[in-house]
Structures are given as structure tokens and as C-alpha cells.
XYZ file of C-alpha atoms in Angstrom:
241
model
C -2.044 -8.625 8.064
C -3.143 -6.345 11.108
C -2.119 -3.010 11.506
C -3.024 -2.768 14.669
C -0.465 -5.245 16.420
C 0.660 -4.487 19.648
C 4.088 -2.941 20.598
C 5.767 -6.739 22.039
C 4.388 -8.430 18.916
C 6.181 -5.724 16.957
C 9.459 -6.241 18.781
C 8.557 -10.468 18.399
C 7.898 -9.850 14.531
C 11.298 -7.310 14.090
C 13.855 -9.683 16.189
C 12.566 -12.958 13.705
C 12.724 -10.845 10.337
C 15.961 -10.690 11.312
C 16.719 -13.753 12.061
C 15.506 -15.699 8.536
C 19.068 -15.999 6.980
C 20.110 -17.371 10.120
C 17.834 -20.698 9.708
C 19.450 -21.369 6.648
C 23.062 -21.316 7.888
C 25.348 -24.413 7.668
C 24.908 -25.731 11.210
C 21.974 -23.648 11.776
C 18.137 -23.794 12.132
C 17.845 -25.787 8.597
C 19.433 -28.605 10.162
C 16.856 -29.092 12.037
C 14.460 -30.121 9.064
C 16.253 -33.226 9.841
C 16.298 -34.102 13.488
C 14.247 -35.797 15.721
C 12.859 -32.709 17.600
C 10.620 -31.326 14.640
C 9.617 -34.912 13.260
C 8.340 -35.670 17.136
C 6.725 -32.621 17.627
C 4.639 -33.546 14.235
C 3.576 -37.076 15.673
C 2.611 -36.046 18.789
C 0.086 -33.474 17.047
C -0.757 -35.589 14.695
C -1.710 -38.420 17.366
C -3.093 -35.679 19.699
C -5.237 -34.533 16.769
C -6.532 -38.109 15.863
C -8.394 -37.857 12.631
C -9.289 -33.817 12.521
C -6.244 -34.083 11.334
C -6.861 -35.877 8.142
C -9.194 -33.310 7.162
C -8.350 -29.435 7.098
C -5.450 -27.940 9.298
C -4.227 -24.405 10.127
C -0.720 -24.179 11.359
C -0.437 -21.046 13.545
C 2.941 -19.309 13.763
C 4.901 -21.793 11.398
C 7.914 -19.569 10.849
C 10.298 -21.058 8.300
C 8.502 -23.917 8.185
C 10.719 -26.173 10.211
C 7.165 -27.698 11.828
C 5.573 -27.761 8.298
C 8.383 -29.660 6.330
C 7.396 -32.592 9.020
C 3.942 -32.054 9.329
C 2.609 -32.035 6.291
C 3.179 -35.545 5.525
C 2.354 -37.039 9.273
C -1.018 -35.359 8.999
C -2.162 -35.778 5.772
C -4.120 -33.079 5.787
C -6.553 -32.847 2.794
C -5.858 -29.272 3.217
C -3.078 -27.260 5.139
C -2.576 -23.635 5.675
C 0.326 -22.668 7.661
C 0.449 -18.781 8.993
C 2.949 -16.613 10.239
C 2.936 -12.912 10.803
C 6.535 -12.609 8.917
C 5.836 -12.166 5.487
C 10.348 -13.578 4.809
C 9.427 -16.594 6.871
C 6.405 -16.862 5.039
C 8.272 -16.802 1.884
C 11.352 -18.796 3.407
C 8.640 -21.305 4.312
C 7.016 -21.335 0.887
C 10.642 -22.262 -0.588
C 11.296 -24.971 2.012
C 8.123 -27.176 1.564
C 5.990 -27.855 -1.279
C 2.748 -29.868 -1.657
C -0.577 -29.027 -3.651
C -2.679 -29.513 -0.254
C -0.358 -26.501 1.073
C -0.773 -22.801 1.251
C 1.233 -19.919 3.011
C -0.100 -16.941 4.829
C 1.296 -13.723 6.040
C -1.210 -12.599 8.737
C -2.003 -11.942 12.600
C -2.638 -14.859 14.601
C -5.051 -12.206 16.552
C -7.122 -11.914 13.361
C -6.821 -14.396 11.204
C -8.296 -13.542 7.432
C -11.513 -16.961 7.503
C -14.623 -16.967 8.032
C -15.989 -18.702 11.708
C -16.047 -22.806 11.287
C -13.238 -22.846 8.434
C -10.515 -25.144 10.114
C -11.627 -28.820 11.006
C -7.996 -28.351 13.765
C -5.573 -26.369 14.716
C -1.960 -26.391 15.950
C 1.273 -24.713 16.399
C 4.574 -25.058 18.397
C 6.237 -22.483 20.557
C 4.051 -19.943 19.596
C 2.143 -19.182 22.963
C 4.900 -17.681 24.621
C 5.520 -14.915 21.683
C 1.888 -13.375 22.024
C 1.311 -10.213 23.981
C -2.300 -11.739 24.624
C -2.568 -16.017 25.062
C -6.147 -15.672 25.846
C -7.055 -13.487 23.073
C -4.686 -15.512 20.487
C -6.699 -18.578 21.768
C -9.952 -17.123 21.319
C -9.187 -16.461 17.791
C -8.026 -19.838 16.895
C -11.491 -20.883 18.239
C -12.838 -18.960 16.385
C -11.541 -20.158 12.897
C -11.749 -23.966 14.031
C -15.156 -25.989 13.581
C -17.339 -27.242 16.267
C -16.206 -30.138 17.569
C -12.880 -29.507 16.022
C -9.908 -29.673 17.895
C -6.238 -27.673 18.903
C -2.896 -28.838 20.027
C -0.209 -26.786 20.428
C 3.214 -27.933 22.311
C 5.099 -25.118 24.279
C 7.810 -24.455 26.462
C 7.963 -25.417 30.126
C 8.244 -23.024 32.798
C 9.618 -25.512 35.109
C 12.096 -26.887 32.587
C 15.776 -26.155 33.593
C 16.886 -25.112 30.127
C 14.542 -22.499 30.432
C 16.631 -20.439 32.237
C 18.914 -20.037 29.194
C 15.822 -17.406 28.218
C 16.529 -14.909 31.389
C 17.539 -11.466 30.019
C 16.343 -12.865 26.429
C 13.314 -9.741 25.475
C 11.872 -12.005 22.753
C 11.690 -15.055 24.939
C 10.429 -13.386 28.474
C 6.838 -14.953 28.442
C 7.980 -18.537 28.081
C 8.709 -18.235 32.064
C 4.358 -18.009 32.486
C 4.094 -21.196 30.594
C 3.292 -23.152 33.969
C 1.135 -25.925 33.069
C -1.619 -24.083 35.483
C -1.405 -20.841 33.497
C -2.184 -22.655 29.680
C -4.385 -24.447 31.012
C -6.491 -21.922 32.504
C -5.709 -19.750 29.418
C -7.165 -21.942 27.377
C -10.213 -22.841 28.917
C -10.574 -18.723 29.365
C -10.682 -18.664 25.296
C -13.869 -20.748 25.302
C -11.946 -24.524 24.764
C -13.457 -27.370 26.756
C -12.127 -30.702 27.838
C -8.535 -29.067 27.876
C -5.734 -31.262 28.774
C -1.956 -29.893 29.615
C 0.293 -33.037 29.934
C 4.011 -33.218 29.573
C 5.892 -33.774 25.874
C 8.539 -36.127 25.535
C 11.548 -34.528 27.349
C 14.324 -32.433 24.695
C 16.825 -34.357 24.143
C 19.561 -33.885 21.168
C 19.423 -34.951 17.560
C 22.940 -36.706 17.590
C 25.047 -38.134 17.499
C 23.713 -41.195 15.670
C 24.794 -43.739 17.856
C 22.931 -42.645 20.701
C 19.761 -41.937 19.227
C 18.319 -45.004 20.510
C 19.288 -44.033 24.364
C 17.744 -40.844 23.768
C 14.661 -42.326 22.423
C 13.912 -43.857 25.526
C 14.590 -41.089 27.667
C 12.216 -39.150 25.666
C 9.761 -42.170 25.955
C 9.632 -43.187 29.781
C 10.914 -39.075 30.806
C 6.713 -38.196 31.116
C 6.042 -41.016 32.995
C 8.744 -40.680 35.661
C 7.151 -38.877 39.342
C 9.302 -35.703 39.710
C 10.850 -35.314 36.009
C 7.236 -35.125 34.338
C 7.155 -31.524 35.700
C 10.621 -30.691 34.361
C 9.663 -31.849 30.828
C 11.186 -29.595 27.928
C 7.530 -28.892 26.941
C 3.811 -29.563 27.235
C 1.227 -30.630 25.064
C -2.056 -28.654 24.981
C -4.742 -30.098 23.582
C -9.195 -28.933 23.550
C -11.986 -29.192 21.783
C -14.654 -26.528 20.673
């Protein structure tokens, strides 16, 4: 990993450390290995990806490895590395989810540890807004990723209502740039081309069971609807190098 991080990803990478036992609380963030949130934020990179993502992956900033326990078997990756700059969620992750195609990594999403051209794609979820630097994070991921290959990433919206839960939250500040303008422009800044920034399925909760169907279709028609597409929990970001 870097030494040479800057000061907000140190206060990012000191307020998750200690956080880790909290994902595993009854109730808590290991619950969500099970809801609908982290399964449809897999298939939706997996069909954003298209077949890159049979081939090789790198997950950037996969934490626990909420993301991964889901991902791993939509994209059927012939080989996945998932990296976060936590070496407990690293480990947590390593404990959580376990296939021979899969590898952990402790390292700086700023300066990742392969060669140019090693990654056929890559993704991540609610990452963006934790960097000190989007456009240089971006850049990087290029970087790693073949040509031709492909990103996705889904992140918070700016215009989403239960963003403003994140006011006065230090570790959550940047998710209020996340306009779709800003990634957009962001991205294509880090050297991406044909970049698209369209809205996700809008957040709605895992339970309980009984209305899971309702909520299913208001996560289906919510990106099509004039008005409510802008106030979409998230958005999906999606180039090509």
C-alpha cells in the first residue's frame, strides 16, 4: 500500500477500520449479504459490463466484501481481484467469500500494485465519493484496465433525498458532488471515452418479504419515470478505454 495517501483518505481509511466489527453485528452490515441491494448492484455491473466481465475483473474499494459475496458468482469472472485500502476489511473480506478465481488486496486505489493492460474491466460501488482525487482515482483504474476494456461503477446521487442524511457526516461529505454532470465529466477527464451516467434502479428496502415484489417494480419503472430519474438513489457509470 501507499505511503503517501492524502490526509481525507487517511481520515476515510481510520473511520472504516473502525467500523469492521460493526458489519458483522446481528442486524448489521452482514445482513446485507442477503438483500436485494448488493445482489442488484452485482447484475447491473455485470449487465453493464457485458462479457469483459467473463474474463478478468478488479473490484476497486470492496470493503468487507458485501459487493464481492454477490459478484463473484454473477460475473463469472475467470479471474477476480477485489482491493481495498483496509488491510481488516481486506481480511474480513477474505473470511466472507471464498472461490479459487478470487484474490484479496490491501492497496491504494491511487496506485494500484499491476502492470498497464492487466484488468480486461473494472468496477466498484460507492467508492467515488471517498477519494480525495475522482479524476486521479479514475486515471489509475485506466490505467490497470486493457484497451478496449471497460468500467462501471454505481455511486450515490447528489440529487437523491436520502442524501441529506450525509450533511455533517466528515466521511461522507463528497457524495453531495456526485451530480451526474460532475462523474461524468470526471470521468471523461481520466482519459475514458463513450462515458455514460444514467440512473440505477431507485433504493428501496430489503423487506419485508411480502412486499418485495412492489418494491421490485418501483425499482424497475423508478429510472424511467420524467422527474424521479434525477432523484434516483444512485447512478451507473459506465466507459471504455
Amino acid at each position: 500500500m501507499s505511503e503517501n495517501i492524502s490526509k481525507h483518505d487517511e481520515i476515510q481509511l481510520k473511520y472504516y477500520e473502525n467500523q469492521v466489527d460493526d458489519y458483522e453485528k446481528e442486524g448489521g452490515m452482514l445482513e446485507r449479504t442477503t438483500n436485494r441491494g448488493y445482489k442488484r448492484k452485482a447484475t447491473i455491473i455485470a449487465a453493464t459490463l457485458g462479457p469483459q466481465a467473463q474474463k478478468s475483473v478488479l473490484e476497486v474499494g470492496a470493503g468487507s466484501g458485501l459487493l464481492t459475496y454477490f459478484a463473484v458468482d454473477t460475473l463469472k469472472a475467470g479471474k477476480y481481484r477485489a482491493q481495498d485500502l483496509s488491510q481488516s476489511m481486506v481480511e474480513r473480506a477474505g473470511k466472507r467469500v471464498q472461490r479459487p478465481e478470487l484474490s484479496f488486496e490491501v492497496s491504494d486505489a491511487n496506485h494500484l500494485p499491476h502492470p498497464e493492460g492487466t484488468f480486461d474491466s473494472v468496477f466498484g460501488a460507492d467508492i467515488i465519493h471517498h477519494l480525495s482525487d475522482p479524476v486521479q482515482s479514475l486515471t489509475e483504474w485506466r490505467r490497470v484496465t486493457k484497451t478496449g476494456g471497460h468500467i462501471c461503477v454505481i455511486e450515490s446521487n447528489a440529487y437523491n433525498p436520502l442524501n441529506f442524511r450525509n450533511i455533517g457526516d466528515e466521511h461522507e461529505v463528497r457524495s453531495f458532488l456526485n451530480t451526474d454532470k460532475n462523474l461524468k465529466k470526471w470521468m471523461e477527464e481520466a482519459g475514458w471515452k463513450n462515458v455514460k451516467v444514467v440512473p440505477a434502479p431507485s433504493y428501496t428496502p430489503p423487506g419485508p418479504a411480502f412486499l418485495v415484489p412492489l418494491f421490485t417494480i418501483i425499482d424497475k419503472i423508478s429510472p424511467s419515470i420524467p422527474g424521479w430519474r434525477k432523484l434516483t438513489a444512485a447512478w451507473v457509470l459506465s466507459g471504455e478505454k
